[in-house]
Amino acid sequence: MNGKTETAFELSDGASGRSSQLPVRTGTIGPAALDIAGLHKDLDVFTYDPGFAATAATESRITYIDGDAGVLLYRGYPIEQLAGKSSFMEVAYLLLLGELPTGKQLAEFTGNIRYHTMINETLLRFFNGFHHNAHPMAMVSAVVASMSAFYHDTMDIYNPRHREIFSHRIIAKIPTIAAAAHKHSLGQPFIYPRNDLDYAANVLHMLFAVPCEPYKLDPVAAEALDLLFILHADHEQNASTSTVRLAGSTGANPYAAISAGVSALWGPAHGGANEAVLAMLEQIGSVDHIPKYLAMAKDKSSHFRLMGFGHRVYKNFDPRAKIIREMCHRVLTALGRSDNPLFELALRLEEIALKDEYFVSRKLYPNVDFYSGVIYSAIGIPRSMFTVMFAIARTVGWVAHWLEMISDPAMRIGRPRQLYTGPPRREYVEVSKRR
Ligand code: SDX
């Protein structure tokens, strides 16, 4: 791709006198990257970076984050501008294709998504096989993986038209699958998507409508959900996106790769945090309990962490958290819930934590998950579905990264190495001789 290679660092091994030239690859903005591809051959060493905190696993043109400045750009556009002026479908087009669409392009794209929202009736019957209280993320990851058993007519990953149809299908159908999981948990009949509703409104309709009466859509809730989808759509090489890339790099079908991303997102350290934040706020219960829980968060032996706080990249406010916090005020007031006790508690928790040396010295700020659950709750989405909402939005980012990787002729299977600290070679001992 476009990363330019200019100067190089030289790494020398004094003992052997060998050295390795490490080319420096520079991008558009942000840190340059040392190309270490020749290091093992030249000096017989690996680099060591558990958690990949300082490792660029790929080049990408999709999303840029400046963690110190709290900057997030989708294809160069600031998240604040997209949140204030765009729609989720427009952002999806931007992330997938790289440019903001014209009116005609957006109408065509939105139409393609709209006409793929139904899922095969046999796939719907899969839900009857799940226990009634299965977690929706378990159902969504399983059914997404099963899509490769239904849509194998367009799974030639090297065929651009197949890749385009896949991207429309998965973005269109993930809300239908998510809502079906919710309806199964309730024991209610599935609600089919409606072609007269836009993306976020359709999600609410499929989640909350029942066959016995007309569903009254709340435009405030639909607008809030569309904005939350924009904010959650992509975030460069986060754990679930890296999972999709790694799974996809083996040539596995794209539904399997997206299903792997759903599973990775589920973890409470990642997308599962929004559900964990609500549980934490309810556990804290009141402002006067905050000091006790902050003490637990600082006590390593407690294993308690302040959910929704901290981030591998942001060492400043997560710009998405700022937008969601402002949105909370607006949405809660519009929905007549401005005295929401959980939101008030979250605001006080943030205020107190950000004056505490432990959090300040570690640059632990609220992240995207800290406030999102307050809004999901206010629009009626149950806590078990919070991470599913995150997965609906992040499917766009996962698909964008998968498309970028698969269409790169230089793509290779991902295969990290290790620092081995196990036993040296030793001989097998017969069981009769073991002590
Ligand atoms: C998402 O990567 C992405 O982009 C993710 C995401 C996306 O859009 O894809 O932004 C979405 O996953 C947001 C993060 C949601 N997770 C949470 O809110 C869970 C709570 N946060 C933490 O578990 C943690 O902050 C992580 C997982 C988010 C980041 O972990 P790191 O980068 O590995 O940080 P760390 O564990 O090395 O922490 C550094 C220090 C440690 O203390 P010391 O060893 O230095 O004494 O900060 C402490 C940690 O113990 N710390 C916390 C804390 N987060 C970090 N202490 C208490 N509470 C916390 N939340």
Short mmCIF file of N, CA and C and ligand atoms in Angstrom, two decimals, residues 65 231-232 234-241 265 267-274 277 297-298 300 304-315 318 320 358-359 362 364 367-370 390 394, ligand 1:
data_model
loop_
_atom_site.label_atom_id
_atom_site.label_comp_id
_atom_site.label_asym_id
_atom_site.label_seq_id
_atom_site.Cartn_x
_atom_site.Cartn_y
_atom_site.Cartn_z
N ILE A 65 -6.37 7.11 15.03
CA ILE A 65 -6.58 7.52 16.42
C ILE A 65 -5.30 8.18 16.93
N LEU A 231 -20.74 6.12 16.27
CA LEU A 231 -19.60 6.20 17.20
C LEU A 231 -18.91 4.87 17.42
N HIS A 232 -19.65 3.77 17.20
CA HIS A 232 -19.09 2.43 17.45
C HIS A 232 -18.64 1.72 16.17
N ASP A 234 -16.11 1.94 13.90
CA ASP A 234 -14.75 1.44 13.69
C ASP A 234 -13.77 2.06 14.68
N HIS A 235 -12.65 1.38 14.87
CA HIS A 235 -11.66 1.93 15.82
C HIS A 235 -10.28 1.33 15.57
N GLU A 236 -9.82 1.38 14.38
CA GLU A 236 -8.56 0.84 13.84
C GLU A 236 -8.31 -0.58 14.29
N GLN A 237 -7.16 -0.93 14.83
CA GLN A 237 -6.80 -2.35 15.01
C GLN A 237 -7.15 -2.86 16.41
N ASN A 238 -8.36 -2.55 16.91
CA ASN A 238 -8.78 -3.06 18.22
C ASN A 238 -8.85 -4.58 18.21
N ALA A 239 -9.07 -5.18 19.38
CA ALA A 239 -8.95 -6.63 19.51
C ALA A 239 -9.87 -7.39 18.56
N SER A 240 -11.13 -6.95 18.45
CA SER A 240 -12.06 -7.72 17.60
C SER A 240 -11.75 -7.51 16.11
N THR A 241 -11.34 -6.32 15.74
CA THR A 241 -10.98 -6.08 14.34
C THR A 241 -9.71 -6.86 13.99
N LEU A 265 -15.28 -9.45 20.59
CA LEU A 265 -15.89 -8.22 21.12
C LEU A 265 -16.58 -8.48 22.45
N GLY A 267 -15.84 -9.93 25.12
CA GLY A 267 -15.08 -9.85 26.36
C GLY A 267 -15.30 -8.55 27.13
N PRO A 268 -15.37 -8.60 28.48
CA PRO A 268 -15.61 -7.40 29.28
C PRO A 268 -14.47 -6.37 29.19
N ALA A 269 -13.31 -6.80 28.73
CA ALA A 269 -12.22 -5.82 28.57
C ALA A 269 -12.42 -5.04 27.27
N HIS A 270 -13.34 -5.52 26.43
CA HIS A 270 -13.56 -4.91 25.11
C HIS A 270 -15.03 -4.50 25.00
N GLY A 271 -15.74 -4.99 24.06
CA GLY A 271 -17.12 -4.52 23.85
C GLY A 271 -18.07 -4.94 24.94
N GLY A 272 -17.71 -5.96 25.72
CA GLY A 272 -18.58 -6.40 26.82
C GLY A 272 -18.58 -5.41 27.96
N ALA A 273 -17.75 -4.37 27.88
CA ALA A 273 -17.64 -3.41 28.98
C ALA A 273 -18.92 -2.61 29.16
N ASN A 274 -19.66 -2.34 28.06
CA ASN A 274 -20.87 -1.50 28.22
C ASN A 274 -21.89 -2.19 29.13
N VAL A 277 -20.53 -2.01 32.68
CA VAL A 277 -20.63 -0.68 33.31
C VAL A 277 -21.97 -0.55 34.03
N ALA A 297 -10.97 -0.63 42.97
CA ALA A 297 -10.39 -0.54 41.62
C ALA A 297 -8.88 -0.35 41.69
N LYS A 298 -8.40 0.26 42.77
CA LYS A 298 -6.96 0.50 42.92
C LYS A 298 -6.24 -0.68 43.58
N LYS A 300 -5.09 -4.16 43.52
CA LYS A 300 -4.86 -5.21 42.52
C LYS A 300 -5.43 -6.56 42.97
N PHE A 304 -11.23 -6.08 40.83
CA PHE A 304 -12.29 -5.17 40.39
C PHE A 304 -11.67 -4.04 39.57
N ARG A 305 -12.23 -3.77 38.42
CA ARG A 305 -11.77 -2.63 37.63
C ARG A 305 -12.94 -1.70 37.43
N LEU A 306 -12.65 -0.41 37.25
CA LEU A 306 -13.69 0.56 36.97
C LEU A 306 -14.08 0.40 35.50
N MET A 307 -15.17 -0.33 35.26
CA MET A 307 -15.55 -0.65 33.89
C MET A 307 -15.93 0.63 33.15
N GLY A 308 -15.55 0.71 31.89
CA GLY A 308 -15.80 1.93 31.11
C GLY A 308 -14.72 2.97 31.28
N PHE A 309 -13.68 2.61 32.09
CA PHE A 309 -12.55 3.54 32.28
C PHE A 309 -11.28 2.91 31.72
N GLY A 310 -10.40 3.75 31.20
CA GLY A 310 -9.12 3.29 30.69
C GLY A 310 -9.22 2.87 29.24
N HIS A 311 -8.07 2.87 28.57
CA HIS A 311 -8.05 2.49 27.16
C HIS A 311 -6.60 2.24 26.75
N ARG A 312 -6.40 1.24 25.89
CA ARG A 312 -5.05 0.94 25.44
C ARG A 312 -4.45 2.11 24.67
N VAL A 313 -5.28 2.81 23.94
CA VAL A 313 -4.74 3.88 23.08
C VAL A 313 -5.02 5.27 23.66
N TYR A 314 -6.27 5.54 24.06
CA TYR A 314 -6.58 6.89 24.56
C TYR A 314 -5.95 7.10 25.94
N LYS A 315 -5.08 8.07 26.02
CA LYS A 315 -4.54 8.51 27.33
C LYS A 315 -5.06 9.92 27.56
N ASP A 318 -11.71 9.73 25.65
CA ASP A 318 -12.17 9.08 24.42
C ASP A 318 -13.18 10.06 23.80
N ARG A 320 -15.40 9.75 21.79
CA ARG A 320 -16.75 9.17 21.67
C ARG A 320 -17.48 9.27 23.01
N TYR A 358 -4.61 7.99 41.37
CA TYR A 358 -4.42 6.69 40.72
C TYR A 358 -4.86 6.76 39.27
N PHE A 359 -6.01 7.37 39.02
CA PHE A 359 -6.55 7.42 37.65
C PHE A 359 -5.85 8.49 36.84
N ARG A 362 -2.32 7.36 35.78
CA ARG A 362 -2.35 6.31 34.75
C ARG A 362 -3.13 6.76 33.50
N LEU A 364 -6.27 7.35 33.05
CA LEU A 364 -7.46 6.51 32.86
C LEU A 364 -8.69 7.42 32.77
N ASN A 367 -14.18 5.74 28.67
CA ASN A 367 -14.11 5.35 27.26
C ASN A 367 -15.51 5.21 26.68
N VAL A 368 -15.59 4.76 25.48
CA VAL A 368 -16.87 4.74 24.73
C VAL A 368 -17.94 3.97 25.48
N ASP A 369 -17.52 3.02 26.33
CA ASP A 369 -18.51 2.15 26.98
C ASP A 369 -19.07 2.75 28.27
N PHE A 370 -18.48 3.86 28.75
CA PHE A 370 -18.87 4.32 30.09
C PHE A 370 -20.31 4.85 30.13
N PHE A 390 -23.29 -2.97 20.03
CA PHE A 390 -21.92 -2.63 19.64
C PHE A 390 -21.52 -3.47 18.41
N ARG A 394 -20.12 -2.30 14.83
CA ARG A 394 -18.74 -2.63 14.50
C ARG A 394 -18.62 -3.60 13.33
C1 SDX B 1 -13.22 -0.90 24.09
O1 SDX B 1 -9.00 -1.05 21.53
C2 SDX B 1 -10.05 -0.39 21.27
O2 SDX B 1 -10.03 0.50 20.45
C3 SDX B 1 -11.30 -0.83 22.04
C4 SDX B 1 -12.55 0.02 21.85
C5 SDX B 1 -13.07 -0.04 20.42
O3 SDX B 1 -13.79 0.89 20.01
O4 SDX B 1 -12.84 -1.10 19.76
O5 SDX B 1 -12.26 1.38 22.19
C6 SDX B 1 -13.69 -0.48 22.73
O6 SDX B 1 -12.91 -2.05 24.29
C7 SDX B 1 -13.07 0.14 25.17
C8 SDX B 1 -12.45 -0.44 26.49
C9 SDX B 1 -13.59 -1.11 27.26
N1 SDX B 1 -13.07 -1.83 28.44
C10 SDX B 1 -13.25 -1.38 29.69
O7 SDX B 1 -13.80 -0.32 29.96
C11 SDX B 1 -12.75 -2.34 30.76
C12 SDX B 1 -11.99 -1.56 31.84
N2 SDX B 1 -10.72 -1.07 31.27
C13 SDX B 1 -9.57 -1.90 31.42
O8 SDX B 1 -9.74 -3.26 31.57
C14 SDX B 1 -8.37 -1.42 30.62
O9 SDX B 1 -8.29 -0.07 30.78
C15 SDX B 1 -8.31 -1.75 29.14
C16 SDX B 1 -8.51 -3.21 28.87
C17 SDX B 1 -9.34 -0.99 28.40
C18 SDX B 1 -6.93 -1.32 28.63
O10 SDX B 1 -6.01 -2.17 29.22
P1 SDX B 1 -4.44 -1.92 29.03
O11 SDX B 1 -4.14 -0.95 27.96
O12 SDX B 1 -3.81 -3.27 28.96
O13 SDX B 1 -4.06 -1.17 30.33
P2 SDX B 1 -3.40 -1.83 31.56
O14 SDX B 1 -4.22 -3.01 31.98
O15 SDX B 1 -1.97 -2.08 31.22
O16 SDX B 1 -3.57 -0.69 32.65
C19 SDX B 1 -2.53 0.19 32.93
C20 SDX B 1 -2.68 0.46 34.42
C21 SDX B 1 -2.66 -0.81 35.27
O17 SDX B 1 -2.22 -0.44 36.56
P3 SDX B 1 -0.65 -0.60 36.95
O18 SDX B 1 -0.26 -2.05 36.63
O19 SDX B 1 0.09 0.41 36.09
O20 SDX B 1 -0.60 -0.30 38.43
O21 SDX B 1 -3.98 1.04 34.67
C22 SDX B 1 -4.74 0.16 35.49
C23 SDX B 1 -4.10 -1.20 35.39
O22 SDX B 1 -4.37 -1.96 36.58
N3 SDX B 1 -6.10 0.17 34.93
C24 SDX B 1 -7.21 0.20 35.65
C25 SDX B 1 -8.25 0.26 34.72
N4 SDX B 1 -7.76 0.24 33.47
C26 SDX B 1 -6.42 0.17 33.61
N5 SDX B 1 -7.42 0.20 36.99
C27 SDX B 1 -8.70 0.25 37.39
N6 SDX B 1 -9.77 0.32 36.56
C28 SDX B 1 -9.57 0.33 35.21
N7 SDX B 1 -10.62 0.38 34.39
#
